[in-house]
CSV table of C-alpha atoms in Angstrom, one decimal:
chain,number,residue,atom,x,y,z
A,590,MET,CA,-18.7,19.4,-3.1
A,591,ASP,CA,-17.8,21.8,-0.3
A,592,GLY,CA,-14.6,20.4,1.3
A,593,HIS,CA,-15.5,22.1,4.6
A,594,ASN,CA,-18.6,20.1,5.0
A,595,ALA,CA,-16.7,17.0,4.1
A,596,HIS,CA,-14.4,17.7,7.0
A,597,ALA,CA,-17.3,17.9,9.3
A,598,THR,CA,-18.2,14.3,8.7
A,599,ASP,CA,-17.9,12.2,11.8
A,600,CYS,CA,-14.9,10.1,10.8
A,601,ASP,CA,-15.0,8.2,14.0
A,602,GLN,CA,-18.3,6.4,13.2
A,603,LEU,CA,-16.5,4.6,10.3
A,604,HIS,CA,-13.5,3.7,12.5
A,605,HIS,CA,-13.3,0.2,13.9
A,606,THR,CA,-10.7,-2.4,14.7
A,607,GLY,CA,-10.9,-3.9,11.2
A,608,MET,CA,-10.2,-0.6,9.4
A,609,ASN,CA,-6.6,-1.5,8.2
A,610,THR,CA,-7.9,-4.9,7.0
A,611,ASP,CA,-10.8,-3.1,5.2
A,612,LYS,CA,-8.4,-0.6,3.6
A,613,ASN,CA,-6.0,-3.4,2.4
A,614,ALA,CA,-9.0,-5.4,1.1
A,615,LEU,CA,-10.1,-2.4,-0.9
A,616,ARG,CA,-6.6,-1.7,-2.2
A,617,LYS,CA,-6.5,-5.3,-3.4
A,618,TYR,CA,-9.9,-5.0,-5.1
A,619,ILE,CA,-8.9,-1.8,-6.9
A,620,ARG,CA,-5.6,-3.4,-8.0
A,621,GLU,CA,-7.5,-6.4,-9.4
A,622,MET,CA,-9.9,-4.0,-11.2
A,623,LYS,CA,-6.9,-2.0,-12.7
A,624,ARG,CA,-5.5,-5.2,-14.0
A,625,GLN,CA,-8.5,-5.7,-16.3
A,626,PHE,CA,-7.4,-2.6,-18.3
A,627,THR,CA,-4.4,-2.3,-20.6
A,628,LYS,CA,-2.1,0.8,-20.3
A,629,GLU,CA,-3.7,2.1,-23.4
A,630,ASP,CA,-7.3,1.6,-22.0
A,631,LEU,CA,-6.4,3.7,-18.9
A,632,GLU,CA,-4.9,6.4,-21.0
A,633,GLU,CA,-8.1,6.6,-23.0
A,634,LEU,CA,-10.2,6.6,-19.9
A,635,SER,CA,-7.9,9.4,-18.5
A,636,LEU,CA,-8.8,11.8,-21.4
A,637,PRO,CA,-12.3,13.0,-20.1
A,638,ILE,CA,-11.0,13.2,-16.5
A,639,ILE,CA,-8.2,15.4,-17.6
A,640,SER,CA,-10.5,17.5,-19.7
A,641,ARG,CA,-12.7,18.1,-16.6
A,642,LEU,CA,-9.6,18.9,-14.5
A,643,LEU,CA,-8.3,21.5,-17.0
A,644,ALA,CA,-11.8,23.0,-17.3
A,645,ASN,CA,-12.2,23.3,-13.5
A,646,PRO,CA,-12.5,27.0,-12.4
A,647,HIS,CA,-10.1,26.5,-9.5
A,648,VAL,CA,-7.5,25.1,-11.9
A,649,ALA,CA,-8.1,27.8,-14.4
A,650,SER,CA,-7.6,30.5,-11.9
A,651,ALA,CA,-4.7,28.9,-10.0
A,652,ARG,CA,-1.2,30.3,-10.3
A,653,ILE,CA,0.6,27.5,-8.4
A,654,ILE,CA,-0.6,23.8,-8.8
A,655,LEU,CA,0.6,20.7,-7.2
A,656,MET,CA,0.3,17.8,-9.8
A,657,TYR,CA,1.6,14.3,-9.7
A,658,TYR,CA,3.6,12.6,-12.5
A,659,SER,CA,1.3,9.5,-13.1
A,660,LEU,CA,2.3,5.9,-12.9
A,661,ALA,CA,0.9,3.5,-15.7
A,662,ASP,CA,-2.1,2.5,-13.5
A,663,GLU,CA,-3.2,6.1,-12.6
A,664,VAL,CA,-5.1,8.8,-14.4
A,665,CYS,CA,-2.5,10.0,-16.9
A,666,THR,CA,-1.3,13.5,-16.1
A,667,HIS,CA,1.7,13.8,-18.4
A,668,GLU,CA,-0.1,16.0,-21.1
A,669,ALA,CA,-2.0,18.0,-18.5
A,670,ILE,CA,1.3,18.9,-16.8
A,671,SER,CA,2.6,20.2,-20.1
A,672,THR,CA,-0.7,22.1,-20.8
A,673,LEU,CA,-0.6,23.8,-17.4
A,674,LEU,CA,3.0,24.7,-17.7
A,675,ASN,CA,2.5,26.1,-21.2
A,676,SER,CA,-0.4,28.3,-19.9
A,677,GLY,CA,2.0,30.1,-17.6
A,678,LYS,CA,1.2,28.3,-14.3
A,679,THR,CA,3.9,27.1,-11.8
A,680,VAL,CA,3.7,23.4,-11.7
A,681,LEU,CA,4.9,21.4,-8.6
A,682,LEU,CA,5.6,17.7,-8.4
A,683,PRO,CA,6.1,15.6,-5.3
A,684,ARG,CA,9.4,13.7,-4.7
A,685,VAL,CA,9.7,10.9,-2.0
A,686,ILE,CA,12.7,11.6,0.2
A,687,ASP,CA,12.3,8.7,2.8
A,688,GLY,CA,9.9,6.2,4.1
A,689,GLU,CA,7.5,8.8,5.5
A,690,ASN,CA,8.0,12.1,3.8
A,691,MET,CA,8.0,13.8,0.4
A,692,GLU,CA,9.2,17.2,-0.7
A,693,ILE,CA,7.9,19.4,-3.4
A,694,ARG,CA,10.0,20.5,-6.4
A,695,ILE,CA,9.2,23.0,-9.2
A,696,TYR,CA,8.8,21.3,-12.6
A,697,SER,CA,9.7,23.4,-15.7
A,698,LYS,CA,10.8,21.0,-18.3
A,699,PRO,CA,10.9,17.1,-19.0
A,700,GLU,CA,14.6,17.1,-18.2
A,701,ASP,CA,13.6,18.0,-14.6
A,702,LEU,CA,12.5,14.3,-14.1
A,703,ALA,CA,14.6,11.3,-13.0
A,704,LEU,CA,13.7,7.8,-11.9
A,705,GLY,CA,13.1,7.8,-8.2
A,706,HIS,CA,11.6,5.7,-5.4
A,707,TYR,CA,9.1,2.9,-6.4
A,708,GLY,CA,9.9,3.4,-10.0
A,709,ILE,CA,8.3,6.8,-10.1
A,710,MET,CA,9.5,9.6,-12.3
A,711,GLU,CA,10.3,12.3,-9.8
A,712,PRO,CA,11.3,15.9,-10.2
A,713,THR,CA,14.8,17.2,-9.8
A,714,GLY,CA,14.0,20.9,-10.1
A,715,THR,CA,14.2,23.7,-7.5
A,716,LEU,CA,12.9,22.9,-3.9
A,717,PHE,CA,9.5,24.5,-3.2
A,718,THR,CA,8.7,25.1,0.5
A,719,ASP,CA,6.1,27.9,0.5
A,720,TYR,CA,3.3,25.5,0.8
A,721,ALA,CA,0.7,28.1,1.7
A,722,LYS,CA,1.1,29.5,-1.8
A,723,ILE,CA,-0.2,26.3,-3.5
A,724,ASP,CA,-3.6,27.2,-5.0
A,725,VAL,CA,-4.6,23.8,-6.2
A,726,ALA,CA,-3.4,20.2,-5.2
A,727,VAL,CA,-4.3,17.5,-7.6
A,728,ILE,CA,-4.1,14.2,-5.8
A,729,PRO,CA,-4.2,10.5,-7.0
A,730,GLY,CA,-5.7,7.7,-4.9
A,731,MET,CA,-6.6,4.1,-4.9
A,732,ALA,CA,-10.1,5.1,-4.1
A,733,PHE,CA,-12.4,8.0,-3.2
A,734,ASP,CA,-15.8,8.1,-1.7
A,735,THR,CA,-18.9,10.4,-2.1
A,736,GLU,CA,-17.6,12.5,0.8
A,737,GLY,CA,-14.3,13.1,-0.8
A,738,HIS,CA,-12.4,10.7,1.5
A,739,ARG,CA,-9.3,9.3,-0.1
A,740,LEU,CA,-7.6,5.9,0.2
A,741,GLY,CA,-4.0,6.0,-0.8
A,742,ARG,CA,-1.5,3.3,-1.4
A,743,GLY,CA,-0.8,3.0,2.3
A,744,LYS,CA,2.4,5.0,2.9
A,745,GLY,CA,0.7,8.1,4.2
A,746,TYR,CA,2.8,10.7,2.1
A,747,TYR,CA,-0.2,12.8,1.1
A,748,ASP,CA,-1.8,12.5,4.6
A,749,ARG,CA,1.3,14.0,6.2
A,750,PHE,CA,1.8,16.6,3.5
A,751,LEU,CA,-1.6,18.0,2.8
A,752,PRO,CA,-2.1,19.7,6.2
A,753,LYS,CA,0.9,21.9,5.3
A,754,ALA,CA,-0.8,23.2,2.1
A,755,THR,CA,-3.3,25.2,4.1
A,756,LYS,CA,-4.9,27.2,1.2
A,757,ALA,CA,-4.9,24.5,-1.4
A,758,TYR,CA,-8.1,23.4,-3.1
A,759,LYS,CA,-7.8,19.6,-3.1
A,760,ILE,CA,-8.9,17.7,-6.2
A,761,GLY,CA,-8.9,13.9,-6.2
A,762,VAL,CA,-8.6,12.2,-9.5
A,763,CYS,CA,-9.4,8.7,-10.2
A,764,PHE,CA,-11.2,6.3,-12.7
A,765,ASP,CA,-15.0,5.7,-12.2
A,766,PHE,CA,-14.3,2.1,-10.9
A,767,GLN,CA,-12.2,3.6,-8.1
A,768,LYS,CA,-15.2,5.6,-6.7
A,769,GLN,CA,-16.8,3.9,-3.7
A,770,ASP,CA,-19.8,4.8,-1.6
A,771,ALA,CA,-17.7,4.9,1.5
A,772,ILE,CA,-14.2,4.1,2.4
A,773,PRO,CA,-12.7,3.5,6.0
A,774,THR,CA,-11.2,6.8,7.3
A,775,GLY,CA,-9.2,7.7,10.4
A,776,PRO,CA,-8.5,11.0,12.1
A,777,TYR,CA,-5.5,11.9,9.9
A,778,ASP,CA,-7.2,11.2,6.6
A,779,MET,CA,-7.9,14.5,4.8
A,780,ALA,CA,-10.9,14.8,2.6
A,781,MET,CA,-10.8,16.3,-0.9
A,782,ASP,CA,-12.7,19.4,-1.9
A,783,CYS,CA,-13.9,17.6,-5.1
A,784,VAL,CA,-13.3,14.4,-6.9
A,785,LEU,CA,-13.2,14.1,-10.7
């Protein structure tokens, strides 16, 4: 999917007063769906998604990749991070610094992780601020739609960060049951260039 066409979608036609209610209802639905699977089930379901990610030509040619260190209910990225690192790529991970913002740190070894906000393993490596050099950004979400629009957990961290990564090819990753025909979007929601 061409991300530029996705951006041209008229987001306002999906905007209405009940949007936050709709988003919260969809988050609740997805959380209920996730509870039907064990951690082991989700790890198994992650394998073909990660295979497609690693085979993606944008990922293959990227030098600097923003990943995420997955939670138990997300597409598992732990092995992919090691694979990308071992292939010589610079791997970046986000770190929540307050209620609204996250920073980006370079990940170079497992010891670069420490327990952070929301029980997430977060990086402690060198701070990375040259966001325009990020070639690919791999983004988790509660749901994605056919236009590449993303529903996050509601904190807005990625919505605030992604506009700074001006050249990054944005890849959304999720399980099939998280894919929706359409999700409510607002003016600050940034579409992905593709969803795996």
